[in-house]
Short mmCIF file of C-alpha atoms in Angstrom, two decimals:
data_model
loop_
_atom_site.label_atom_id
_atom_site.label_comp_id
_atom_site.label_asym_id
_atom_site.label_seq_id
_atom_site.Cartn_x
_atom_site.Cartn_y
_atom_site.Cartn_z
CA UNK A 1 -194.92 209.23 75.92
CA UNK A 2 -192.28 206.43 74.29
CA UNK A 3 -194.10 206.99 71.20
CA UNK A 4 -193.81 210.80 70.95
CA UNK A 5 -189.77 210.68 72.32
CA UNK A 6 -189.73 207.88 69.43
CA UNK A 7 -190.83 210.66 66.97
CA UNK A 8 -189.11 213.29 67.82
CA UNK A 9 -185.90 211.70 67.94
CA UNK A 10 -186.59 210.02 64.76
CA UNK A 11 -187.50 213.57 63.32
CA UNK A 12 -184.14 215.03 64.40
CA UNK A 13 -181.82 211.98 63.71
CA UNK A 14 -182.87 210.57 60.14
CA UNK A 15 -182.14 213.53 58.10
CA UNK A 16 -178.97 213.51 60.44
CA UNK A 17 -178.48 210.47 58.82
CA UNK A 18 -179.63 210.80 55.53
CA UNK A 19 -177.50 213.54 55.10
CA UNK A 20 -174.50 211.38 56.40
CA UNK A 21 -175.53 208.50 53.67
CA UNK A 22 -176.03 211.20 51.02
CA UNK A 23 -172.41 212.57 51.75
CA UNK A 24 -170.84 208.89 52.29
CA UNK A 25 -172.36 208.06 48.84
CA UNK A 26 -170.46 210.93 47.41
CA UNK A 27 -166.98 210.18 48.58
CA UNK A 28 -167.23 206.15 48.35
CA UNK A 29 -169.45 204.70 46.02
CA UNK A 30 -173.15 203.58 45.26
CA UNK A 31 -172.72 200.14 46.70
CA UNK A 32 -171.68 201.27 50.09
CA UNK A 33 -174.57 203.70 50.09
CA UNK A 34 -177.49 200.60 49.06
CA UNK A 35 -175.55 198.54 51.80
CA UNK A 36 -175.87 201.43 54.33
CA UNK A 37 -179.48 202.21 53.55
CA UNK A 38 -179.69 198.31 54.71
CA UNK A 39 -178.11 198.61 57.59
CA UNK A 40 -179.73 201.76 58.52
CA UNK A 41 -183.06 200.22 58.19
CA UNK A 42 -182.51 197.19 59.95
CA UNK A 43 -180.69 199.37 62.59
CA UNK A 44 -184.53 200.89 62.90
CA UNK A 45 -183.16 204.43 61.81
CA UNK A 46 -184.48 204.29 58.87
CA UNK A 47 -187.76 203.60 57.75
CA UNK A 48 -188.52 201.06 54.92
CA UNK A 49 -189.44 203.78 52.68
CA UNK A 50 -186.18 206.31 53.46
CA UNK A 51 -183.86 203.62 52.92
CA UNK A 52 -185.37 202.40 49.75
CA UNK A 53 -185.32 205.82 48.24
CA UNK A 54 -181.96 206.05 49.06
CA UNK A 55 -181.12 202.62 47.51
CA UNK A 56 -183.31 203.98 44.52
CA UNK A 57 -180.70 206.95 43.73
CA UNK A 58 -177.94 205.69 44.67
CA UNK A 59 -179.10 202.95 41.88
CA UNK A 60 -179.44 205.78 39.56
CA UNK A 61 -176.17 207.54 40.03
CA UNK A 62 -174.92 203.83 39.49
CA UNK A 63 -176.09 203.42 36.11
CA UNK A 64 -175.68 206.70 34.58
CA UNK A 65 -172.37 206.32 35.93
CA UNK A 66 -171.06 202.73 34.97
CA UNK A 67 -173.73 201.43 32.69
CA UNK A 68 -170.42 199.26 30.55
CA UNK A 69 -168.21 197.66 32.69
CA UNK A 70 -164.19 197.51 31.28
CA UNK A 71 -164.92 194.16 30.33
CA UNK A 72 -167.83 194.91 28.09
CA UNK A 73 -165.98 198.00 26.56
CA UNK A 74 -163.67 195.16 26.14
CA UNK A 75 -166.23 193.00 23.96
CA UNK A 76 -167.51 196.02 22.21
CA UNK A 77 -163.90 197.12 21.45
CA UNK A 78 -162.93 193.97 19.78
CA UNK A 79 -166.32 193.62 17.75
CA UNK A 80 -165.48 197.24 16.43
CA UNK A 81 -162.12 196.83 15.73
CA UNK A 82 -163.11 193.14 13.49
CA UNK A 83 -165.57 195.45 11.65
CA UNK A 84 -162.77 198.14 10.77
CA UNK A 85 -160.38 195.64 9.77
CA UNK A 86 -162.81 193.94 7.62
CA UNK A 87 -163.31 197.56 5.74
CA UNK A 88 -159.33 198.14 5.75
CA UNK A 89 -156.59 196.19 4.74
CA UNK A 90 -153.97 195.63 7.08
CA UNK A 91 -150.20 196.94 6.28
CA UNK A 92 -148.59 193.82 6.98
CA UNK A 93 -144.77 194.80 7.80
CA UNK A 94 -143.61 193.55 11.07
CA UNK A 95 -141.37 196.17 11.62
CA UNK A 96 -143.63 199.19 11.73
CA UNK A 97 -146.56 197.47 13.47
CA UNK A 98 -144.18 196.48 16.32
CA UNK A 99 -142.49 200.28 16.37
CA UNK A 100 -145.79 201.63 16.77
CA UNK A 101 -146.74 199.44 19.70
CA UNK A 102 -144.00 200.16 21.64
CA UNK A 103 -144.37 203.64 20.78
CA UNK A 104 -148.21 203.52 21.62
CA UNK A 105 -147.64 201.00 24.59
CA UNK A 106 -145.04 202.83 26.24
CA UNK A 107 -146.90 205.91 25.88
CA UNK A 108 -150.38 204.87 27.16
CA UNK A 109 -148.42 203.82 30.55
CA UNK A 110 -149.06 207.55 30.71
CA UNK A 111 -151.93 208.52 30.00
CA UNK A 112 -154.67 208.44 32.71
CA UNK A 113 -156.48 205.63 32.00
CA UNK A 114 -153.39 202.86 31.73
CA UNK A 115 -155.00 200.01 32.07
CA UNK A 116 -158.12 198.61 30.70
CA UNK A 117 -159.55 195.04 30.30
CA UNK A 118 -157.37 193.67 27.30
CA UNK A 119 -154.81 196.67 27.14
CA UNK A 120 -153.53 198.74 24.53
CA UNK A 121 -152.79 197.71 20.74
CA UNK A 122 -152.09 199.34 17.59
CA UNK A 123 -152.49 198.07 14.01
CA UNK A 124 -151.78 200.06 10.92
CA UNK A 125 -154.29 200.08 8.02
CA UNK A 126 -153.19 199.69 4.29
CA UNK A 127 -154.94 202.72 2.79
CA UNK A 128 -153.76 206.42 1.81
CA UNK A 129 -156.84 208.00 3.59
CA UNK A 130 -155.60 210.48 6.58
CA UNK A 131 -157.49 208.10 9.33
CA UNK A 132 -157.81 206.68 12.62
CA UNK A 133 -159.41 204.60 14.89
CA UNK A 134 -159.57 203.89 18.27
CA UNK A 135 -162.09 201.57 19.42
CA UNK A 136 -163.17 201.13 22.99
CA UNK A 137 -160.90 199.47 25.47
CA UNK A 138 -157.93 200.15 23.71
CA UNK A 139 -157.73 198.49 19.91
CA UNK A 140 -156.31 201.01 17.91
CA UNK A 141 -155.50 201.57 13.92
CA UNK A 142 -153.61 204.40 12.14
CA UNK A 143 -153.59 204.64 8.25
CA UNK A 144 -150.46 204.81 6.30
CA UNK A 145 -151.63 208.50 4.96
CA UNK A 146 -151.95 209.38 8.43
CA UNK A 147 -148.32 208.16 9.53
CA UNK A 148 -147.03 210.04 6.12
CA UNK A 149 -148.23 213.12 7.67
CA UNK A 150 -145.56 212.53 10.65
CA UNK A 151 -142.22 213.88 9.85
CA UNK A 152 -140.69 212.72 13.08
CA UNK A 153 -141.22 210.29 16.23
CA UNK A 154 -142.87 212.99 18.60
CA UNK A 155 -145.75 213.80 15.34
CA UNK A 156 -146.40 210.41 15.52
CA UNK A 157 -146.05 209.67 19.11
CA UNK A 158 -148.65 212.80 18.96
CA UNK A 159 -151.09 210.65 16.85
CA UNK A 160 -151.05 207.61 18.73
CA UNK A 161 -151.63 209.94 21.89
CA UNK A 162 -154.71 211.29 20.21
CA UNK A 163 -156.40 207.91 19.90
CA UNK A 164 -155.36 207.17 23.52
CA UNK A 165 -156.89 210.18 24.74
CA UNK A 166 -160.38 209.39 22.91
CA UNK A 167 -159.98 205.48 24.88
CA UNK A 168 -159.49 207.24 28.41
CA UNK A 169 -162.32 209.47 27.91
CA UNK A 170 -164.43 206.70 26.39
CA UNK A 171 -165.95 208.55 23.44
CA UNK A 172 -166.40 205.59 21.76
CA UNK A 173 -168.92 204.38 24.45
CA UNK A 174 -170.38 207.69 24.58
CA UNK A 175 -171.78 207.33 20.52
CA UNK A 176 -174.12 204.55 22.37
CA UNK A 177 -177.61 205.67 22.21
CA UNK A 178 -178.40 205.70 25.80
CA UNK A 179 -182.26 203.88 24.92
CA UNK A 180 -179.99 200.71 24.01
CA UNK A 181 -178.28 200.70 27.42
CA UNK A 182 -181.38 201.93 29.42
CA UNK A 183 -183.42 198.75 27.67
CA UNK A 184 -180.51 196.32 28.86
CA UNK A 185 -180.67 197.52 32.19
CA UNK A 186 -184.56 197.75 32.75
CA UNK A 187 -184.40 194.17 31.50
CA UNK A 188 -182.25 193.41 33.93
CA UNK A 189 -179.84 192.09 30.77
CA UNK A 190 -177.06 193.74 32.66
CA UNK A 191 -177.78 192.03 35.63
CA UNK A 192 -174.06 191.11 36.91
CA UNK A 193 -174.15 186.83 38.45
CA UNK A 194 -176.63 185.93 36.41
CA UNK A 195 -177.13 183.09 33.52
CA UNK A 196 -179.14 184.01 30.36
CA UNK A 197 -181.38 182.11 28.45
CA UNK A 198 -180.76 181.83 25.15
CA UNK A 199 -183.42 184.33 24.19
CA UNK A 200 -182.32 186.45 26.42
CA UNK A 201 -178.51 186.02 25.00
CA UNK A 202 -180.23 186.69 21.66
CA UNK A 203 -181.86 190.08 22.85
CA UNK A 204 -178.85 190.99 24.69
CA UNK A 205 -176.78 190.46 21.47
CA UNK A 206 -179.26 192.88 19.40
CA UNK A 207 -178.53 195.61 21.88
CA UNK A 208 -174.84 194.53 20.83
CA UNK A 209 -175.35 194.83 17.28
CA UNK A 210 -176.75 197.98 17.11
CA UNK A 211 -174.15 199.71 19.57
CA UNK A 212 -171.38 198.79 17.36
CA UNK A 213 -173.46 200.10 14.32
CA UNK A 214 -173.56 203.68 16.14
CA UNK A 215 -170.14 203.29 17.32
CA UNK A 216 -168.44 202.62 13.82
CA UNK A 217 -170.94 204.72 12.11
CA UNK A 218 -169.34 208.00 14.10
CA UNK A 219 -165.86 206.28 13.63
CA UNK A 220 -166.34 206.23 10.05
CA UNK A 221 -168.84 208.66 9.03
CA UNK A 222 -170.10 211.31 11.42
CA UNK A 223 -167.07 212.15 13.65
CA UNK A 224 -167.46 213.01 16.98
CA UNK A 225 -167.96 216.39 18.05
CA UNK A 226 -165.43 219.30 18.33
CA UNK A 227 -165.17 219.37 21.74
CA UNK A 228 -163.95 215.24 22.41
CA UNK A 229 -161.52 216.19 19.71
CA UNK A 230 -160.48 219.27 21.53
CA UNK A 231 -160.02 216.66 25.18
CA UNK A 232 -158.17 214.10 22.69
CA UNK A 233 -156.03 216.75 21.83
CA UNK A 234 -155.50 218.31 25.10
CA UNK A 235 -154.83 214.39 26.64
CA UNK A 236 -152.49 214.06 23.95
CA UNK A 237 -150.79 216.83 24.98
CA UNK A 238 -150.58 215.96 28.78
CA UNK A 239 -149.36 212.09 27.90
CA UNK A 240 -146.66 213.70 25.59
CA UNK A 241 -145.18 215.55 28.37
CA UNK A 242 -145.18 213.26 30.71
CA UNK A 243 -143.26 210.76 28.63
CA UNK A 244 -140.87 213.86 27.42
CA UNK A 245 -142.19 214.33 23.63
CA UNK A 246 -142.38 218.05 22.58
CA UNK A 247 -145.93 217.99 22.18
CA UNK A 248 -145.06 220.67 19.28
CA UNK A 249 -144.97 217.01 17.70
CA UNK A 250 -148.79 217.42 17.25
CA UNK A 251 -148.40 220.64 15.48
CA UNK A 252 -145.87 219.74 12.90
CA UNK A 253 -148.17 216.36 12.10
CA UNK A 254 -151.17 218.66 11.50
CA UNK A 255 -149.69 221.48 9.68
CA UNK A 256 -147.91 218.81 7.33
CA UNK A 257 -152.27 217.03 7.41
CA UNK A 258 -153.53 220.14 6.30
CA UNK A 259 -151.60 220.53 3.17
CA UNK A 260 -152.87 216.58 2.14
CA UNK A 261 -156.55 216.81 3.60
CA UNK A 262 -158.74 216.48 0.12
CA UNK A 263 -161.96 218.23 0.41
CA UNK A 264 -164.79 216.07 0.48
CA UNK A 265 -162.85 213.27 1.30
CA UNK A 266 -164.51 210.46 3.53
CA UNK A 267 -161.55 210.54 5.94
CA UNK A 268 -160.28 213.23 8.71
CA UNK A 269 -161.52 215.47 6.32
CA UNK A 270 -165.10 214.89 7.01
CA UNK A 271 -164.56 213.70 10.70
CA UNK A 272 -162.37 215.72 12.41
CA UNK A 273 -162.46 219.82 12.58
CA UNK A 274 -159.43 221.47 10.71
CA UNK A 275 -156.11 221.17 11.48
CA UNK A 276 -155.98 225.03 11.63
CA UNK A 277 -158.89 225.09 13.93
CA UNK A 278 -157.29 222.20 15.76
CA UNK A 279 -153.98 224.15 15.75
CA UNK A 280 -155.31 227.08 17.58
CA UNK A 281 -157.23 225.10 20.48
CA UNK A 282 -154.10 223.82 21.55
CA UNK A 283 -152.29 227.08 21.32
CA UNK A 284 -155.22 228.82 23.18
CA UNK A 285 -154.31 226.11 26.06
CA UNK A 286 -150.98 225.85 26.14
CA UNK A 287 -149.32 228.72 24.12
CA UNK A 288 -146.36 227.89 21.73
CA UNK A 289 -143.94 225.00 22.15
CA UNK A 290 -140.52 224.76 21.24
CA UNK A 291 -139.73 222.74 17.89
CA UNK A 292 -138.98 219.50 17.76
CA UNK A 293 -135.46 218.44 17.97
CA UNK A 294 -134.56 216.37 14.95
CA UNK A 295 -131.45 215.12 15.78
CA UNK A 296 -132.18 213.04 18.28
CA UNK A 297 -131.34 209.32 18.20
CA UNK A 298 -135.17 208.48 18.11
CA UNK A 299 -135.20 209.93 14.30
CA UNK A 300 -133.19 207.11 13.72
CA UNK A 301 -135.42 204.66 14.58
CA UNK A 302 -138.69 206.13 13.01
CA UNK A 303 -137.25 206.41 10.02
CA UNK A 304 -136.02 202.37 9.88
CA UNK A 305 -139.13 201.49 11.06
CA UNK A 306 -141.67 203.72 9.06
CA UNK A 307 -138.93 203.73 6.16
CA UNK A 308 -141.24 202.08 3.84
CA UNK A 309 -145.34 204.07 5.07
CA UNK B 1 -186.00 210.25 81.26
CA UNK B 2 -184.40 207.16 81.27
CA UNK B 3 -186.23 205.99 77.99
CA UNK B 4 -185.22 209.13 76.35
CA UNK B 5 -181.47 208.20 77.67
CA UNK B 6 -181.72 204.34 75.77
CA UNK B 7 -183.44 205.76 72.97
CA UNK B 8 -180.58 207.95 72.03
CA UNK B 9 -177.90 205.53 73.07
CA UNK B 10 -179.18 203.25 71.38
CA UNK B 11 -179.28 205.99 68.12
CA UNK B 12 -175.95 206.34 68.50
CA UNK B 13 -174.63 203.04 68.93
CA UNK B 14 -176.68 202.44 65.44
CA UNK B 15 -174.62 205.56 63.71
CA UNK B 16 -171.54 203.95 64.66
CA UNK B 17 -172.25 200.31 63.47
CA UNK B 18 -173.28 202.37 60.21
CA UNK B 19 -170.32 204.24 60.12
CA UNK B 20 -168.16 201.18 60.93
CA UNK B 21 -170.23 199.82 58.17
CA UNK B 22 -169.55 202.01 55.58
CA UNK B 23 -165.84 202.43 56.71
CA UNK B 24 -165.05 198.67 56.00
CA UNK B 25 -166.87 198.20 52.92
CA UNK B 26 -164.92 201.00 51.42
CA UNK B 27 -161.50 199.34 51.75
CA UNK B 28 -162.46 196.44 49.09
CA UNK B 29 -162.00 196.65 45.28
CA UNK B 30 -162.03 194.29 42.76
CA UNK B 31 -159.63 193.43 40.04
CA UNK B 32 -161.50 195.09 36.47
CA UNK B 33 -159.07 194.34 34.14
CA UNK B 34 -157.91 190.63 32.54
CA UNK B 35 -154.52 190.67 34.41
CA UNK B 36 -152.12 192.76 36.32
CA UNK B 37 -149.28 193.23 38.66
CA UNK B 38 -149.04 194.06 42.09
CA UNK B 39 -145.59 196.09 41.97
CA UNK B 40 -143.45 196.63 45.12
CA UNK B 41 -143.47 200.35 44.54
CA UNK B 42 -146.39 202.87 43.20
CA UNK B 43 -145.04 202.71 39.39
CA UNK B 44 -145.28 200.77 36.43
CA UNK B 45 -141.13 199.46 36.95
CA UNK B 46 -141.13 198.36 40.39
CA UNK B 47 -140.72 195.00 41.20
CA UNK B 48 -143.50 192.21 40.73
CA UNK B 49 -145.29 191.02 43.44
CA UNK B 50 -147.99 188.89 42.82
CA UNK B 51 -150.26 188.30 39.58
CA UNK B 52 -153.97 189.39 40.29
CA UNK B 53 -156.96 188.65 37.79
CA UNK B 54 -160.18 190.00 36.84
CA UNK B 55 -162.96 189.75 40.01
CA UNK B 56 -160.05 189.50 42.55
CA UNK B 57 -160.75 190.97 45.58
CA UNK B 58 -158.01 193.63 47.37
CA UNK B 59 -158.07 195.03 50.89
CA UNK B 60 -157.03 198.99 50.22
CA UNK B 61 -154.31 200.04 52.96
CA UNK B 62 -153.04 203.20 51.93
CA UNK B 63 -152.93 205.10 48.58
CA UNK B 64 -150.22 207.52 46.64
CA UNK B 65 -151.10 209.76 43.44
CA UNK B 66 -153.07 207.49 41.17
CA UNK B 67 -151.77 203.59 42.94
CA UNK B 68 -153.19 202.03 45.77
CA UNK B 69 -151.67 199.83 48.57
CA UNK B 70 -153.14 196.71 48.82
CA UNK B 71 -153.63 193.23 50.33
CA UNK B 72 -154.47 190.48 47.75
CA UNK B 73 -157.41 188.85 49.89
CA UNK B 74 -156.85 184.88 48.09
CA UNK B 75 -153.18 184.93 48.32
CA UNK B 76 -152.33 187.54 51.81
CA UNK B 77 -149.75 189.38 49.49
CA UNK B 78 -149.52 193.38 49.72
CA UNK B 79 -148.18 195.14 47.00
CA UNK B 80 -149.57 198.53 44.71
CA UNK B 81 -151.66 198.39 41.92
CA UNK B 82 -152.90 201.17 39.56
CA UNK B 83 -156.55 202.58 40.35
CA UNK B 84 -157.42 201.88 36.43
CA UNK B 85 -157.13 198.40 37.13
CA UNK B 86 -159.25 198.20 40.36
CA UNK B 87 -163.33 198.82 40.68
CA UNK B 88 -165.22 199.69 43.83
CA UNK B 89 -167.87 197.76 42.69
CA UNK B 90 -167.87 194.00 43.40
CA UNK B 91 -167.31 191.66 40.18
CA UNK B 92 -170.09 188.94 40.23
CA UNK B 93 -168.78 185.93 38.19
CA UNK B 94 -171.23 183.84 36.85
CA UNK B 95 -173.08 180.43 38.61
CA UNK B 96 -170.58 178.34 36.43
CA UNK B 97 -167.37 179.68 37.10
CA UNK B 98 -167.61 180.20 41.00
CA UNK B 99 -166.32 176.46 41.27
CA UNK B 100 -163.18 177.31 38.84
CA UNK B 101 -161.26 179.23 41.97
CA UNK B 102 -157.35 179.08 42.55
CA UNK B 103 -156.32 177.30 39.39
CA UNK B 104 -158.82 179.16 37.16
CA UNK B 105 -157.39 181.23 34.32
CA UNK B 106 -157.77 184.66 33.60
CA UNK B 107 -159.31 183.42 30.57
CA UNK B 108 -161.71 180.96 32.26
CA UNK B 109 -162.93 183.74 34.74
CA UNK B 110 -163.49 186.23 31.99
CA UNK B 111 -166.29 184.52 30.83
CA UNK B 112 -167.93 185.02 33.82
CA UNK B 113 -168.86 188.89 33.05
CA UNK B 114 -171.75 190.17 32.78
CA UNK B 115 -173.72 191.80 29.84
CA UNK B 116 -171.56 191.93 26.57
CA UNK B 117 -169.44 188.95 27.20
CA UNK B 118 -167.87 185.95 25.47
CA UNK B 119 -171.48 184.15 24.69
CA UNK B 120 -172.96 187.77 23.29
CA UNK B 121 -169.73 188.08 20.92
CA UNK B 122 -170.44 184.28 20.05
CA UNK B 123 -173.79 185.18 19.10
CA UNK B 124 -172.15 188.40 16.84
CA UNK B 125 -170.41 185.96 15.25
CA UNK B 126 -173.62 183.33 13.77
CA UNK B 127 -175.23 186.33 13.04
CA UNK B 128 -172.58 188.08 11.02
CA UNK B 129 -170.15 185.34 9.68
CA UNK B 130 -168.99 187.54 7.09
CA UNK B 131 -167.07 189.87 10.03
CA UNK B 132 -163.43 187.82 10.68
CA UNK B 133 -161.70 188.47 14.71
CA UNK B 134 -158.83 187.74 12.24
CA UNK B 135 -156.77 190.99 13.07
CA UNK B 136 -158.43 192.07 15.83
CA UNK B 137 -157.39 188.29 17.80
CA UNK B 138 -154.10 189.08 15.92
CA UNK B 139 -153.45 192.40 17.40
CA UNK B 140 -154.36 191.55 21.30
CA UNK B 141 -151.22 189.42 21.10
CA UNK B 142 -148.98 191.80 20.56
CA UNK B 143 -147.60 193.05 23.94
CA UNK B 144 -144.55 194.88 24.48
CA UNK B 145 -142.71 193.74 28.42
CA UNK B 146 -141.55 195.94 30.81
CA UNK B 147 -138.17 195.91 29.80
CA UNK B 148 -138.65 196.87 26.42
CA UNK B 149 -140.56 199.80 27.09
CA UNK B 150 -137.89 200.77 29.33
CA UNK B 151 -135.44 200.35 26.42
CA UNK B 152 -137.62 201.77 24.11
CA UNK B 153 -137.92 205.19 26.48
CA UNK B 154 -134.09 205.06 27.02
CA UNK B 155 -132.50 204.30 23.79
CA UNK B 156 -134.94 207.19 22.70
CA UNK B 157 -134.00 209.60 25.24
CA UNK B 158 -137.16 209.98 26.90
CA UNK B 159 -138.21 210.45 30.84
CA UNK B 160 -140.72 207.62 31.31
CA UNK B 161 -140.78 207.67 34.92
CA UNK B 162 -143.55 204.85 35.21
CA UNK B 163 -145.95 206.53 37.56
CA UNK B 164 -149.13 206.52 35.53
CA UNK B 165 -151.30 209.40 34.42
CA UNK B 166 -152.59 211.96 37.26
#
């Protein structure tokens, strides 16, 4: 008799349950849910078998989720940003390279991801190529042909925006092929508390390699696709109002882009879609803006600082 | 009868210890970012609190648009602190730098991450000597305060209200 009441209550209470885990895991987190299978099964309302299957997904949903952690997008950042600034010169003239930091500081304190490991920083690059960069974490760089394509502080307020926008949507990480990630994990490389051996820091550091070689090879070569362009460009948009830019800013910077853009160059030209394309995205989102207001006291200080891009 | 009575008692008495369970876990995050602020009011300008670095533990207490309220567990302090800075996930630090608590730097405890870390970047570096941190090391340092953002957003007439995005 205890045996059959034992069934049928178990038959009507664990998907109770399970569905009460399954919903839990949706609103709080994977580590809740593995700790509640736990408890559930010691608590004898689960059996082994249901709680490790829900351990098992919520495992899942973990990794697909959160494979880098901030501070190894922080790592991977700074590794991609060395091997850019070993391909670039750097402009070297205090003046601008602090102007755009506080221009690209102060406006990342709006954008939705405003913190990250090491934080935000900007660095100009020495070259007339119509580029930029923005490597994961936060380490960004914006050529000189780039910032002569900016006629104003809100254009260039719009380009450092851009680069934001592709940091808080991690694109970079997303270039990553997953097998490299999903090889670190199965080999429990990824393992968080846990002390390598050196072959195992030697493995781990292959993975490492070869994720910065796809990451800089679709900074530099491939591009990403049209759509993360089209969410840079709509982010940039968003941050720019918030801080009170007229995001118009972005359209004067790439009508002025698509007059310089060389065909065939190995630049924005062969990474990014068209201005004009770009141009009409955001006007399909957000219609027309008003133009930019030159007069402004800000002019002033773009022009000192940028005097000499 | 009566077994079929403790049976489901006890059932229930189980859902609630889950429940409880899952309630209290859910109020802990951890720091996920080098360093930040706890800030007497939900935006970017109020008033510092405390100093909180990466793997610190916060109690949540309440939340408001993208900042949380919460209770620094090594120090008692409560303050608000951006959501980008916080993970639900606990931060394991490494065998070696559990013993480095209270006076440990932010850079000490970094090391302690896991996956792509300080020793993997090492590693990078033997392997490709020809690739200088130069710039990159050069760049981190380069932070602009508080106030001069402020000053920045002022003198050029903008409306940086400090909230964060969202």
């Amino acid at each position: 008799m205890k045996k059959i009441i034992n069934k049928k209550t178990g038959l009507i209470l664990s998907p109770i349950m399970l569905l009460t885990a399954l919903c839990m895991m949706l609103l709080q987190g994977c580590e809740v849910v593995k700790t509640a299978a736990k408890v559930g099964e010691e608590a004898g309302i689960l059996t082994s078998q249901q709680a490790a299957g829900i351990e098992k997904t919520a495992a899942a949903v973990e990794r697909s989720q959160e494979e880098i952690t901030p501070s190894e997008e922080y790592y991977i950042g700074r590794t991609v940003g060395a091997v850019i600034t070993n391909k670039y010169k750097v402009y070297q003239v205090d003046r601008a390279t602090r102007y755009i930091n506080e221009l690209g500081q102060t406006i990342a304190v709006h954008s939705d991801l405003p913190e990250t490991f090491g934080g935000y920083h900007f660095l100009i690059l020495d070259t007339d190529e119509i580029n930029a960069f923005a490597a994961p974490g936060g380490l960004i760089f914006v050529s000189r042909g780039l910032l002569r394509c900016c006629n104003n502080e809100d254009a260039a307020a719009a380009v450092l925006a851009h680069e934001i926008g592709h940091v808080q949507h991690r694109h970079g990480l997303d270039a990553i092929q997953k097998s490299r990630i999903t090889s670190a994990v199965t080999t429990g490389l990824l393992e968080a508390g846990k002390n390598l051996t050196y072959a195992q820091v030697a493995e781990l550091t292959t993975i490492f390699e070869g994720s910065i070689r796809d990451i800089t090879s679709t900074l530099i070569n491939n591009g990403y696709s049209r759509a993360f362009e089209r969410q840079a460009d709509q982010a940039a948009v968003v941050m720019l109002q918030r801080c009170g830019y007229n995001p118009q800013g972005l359209v004067d910077m790439l009508r002025v882009m698509e007059t310089r853009l060389k065909p065939g160059a190995l630049d924005f030209a062969q990474t990014h879609p068209s201005p004009a394309t770009r141009i009409t995205s955001i006007r399909e989102s957000y219609g027309a803006f008003s133009p930019v207001n030159q007069g402004l006291q800000r002019q002033e200080r773009f022009k000192r600082a940028l005097a000499g891009i | 009868m009566k077994k079929k009575k403790i049976i489901i008692y006890a059932v229930v008495s189980a859902s609630i210890f889950l429940l409880t369970a899952l309630a209290s876990a859910a109020t802990t995050m951890s720091i996920q970012v080098r360093e930040t602020q706890l800030r007497a009011t939900p935006d970017y300008f109020g008033k510092i609190i405390s100093r909180a670095v990466y793997g610190d533990q916060v109690a949540v207490e309440g939340a408001k648009g993208s900042w949380k309220k919460v209770r620094l567990k090594k120090t008692g302090r409560t303050g608000w602190l951006n959501s980008s800075a916080l993970s639900a996930k606990e931060i394991k630090l490494l065998a070696g730098a559990k013993g480095t608590k209270g006076a440990a730097s932010a850079s000490e405890l970094q090391l302690a991450g896991k996956g792509f870390n300080p020793e993997v970047e090492k590693e990078f570096k033997n392997r490709n000597r020809q690739i200088s941190f130069f710039w990159v090391d050069k760049m981190e340092q380069i932070v602009i305060s508080d106030a001069e953002k402020q000053k920045f957003a002022r003198d050029g007439g903008l409306t940086l209200s400090g909230n964060g995005g969202r």
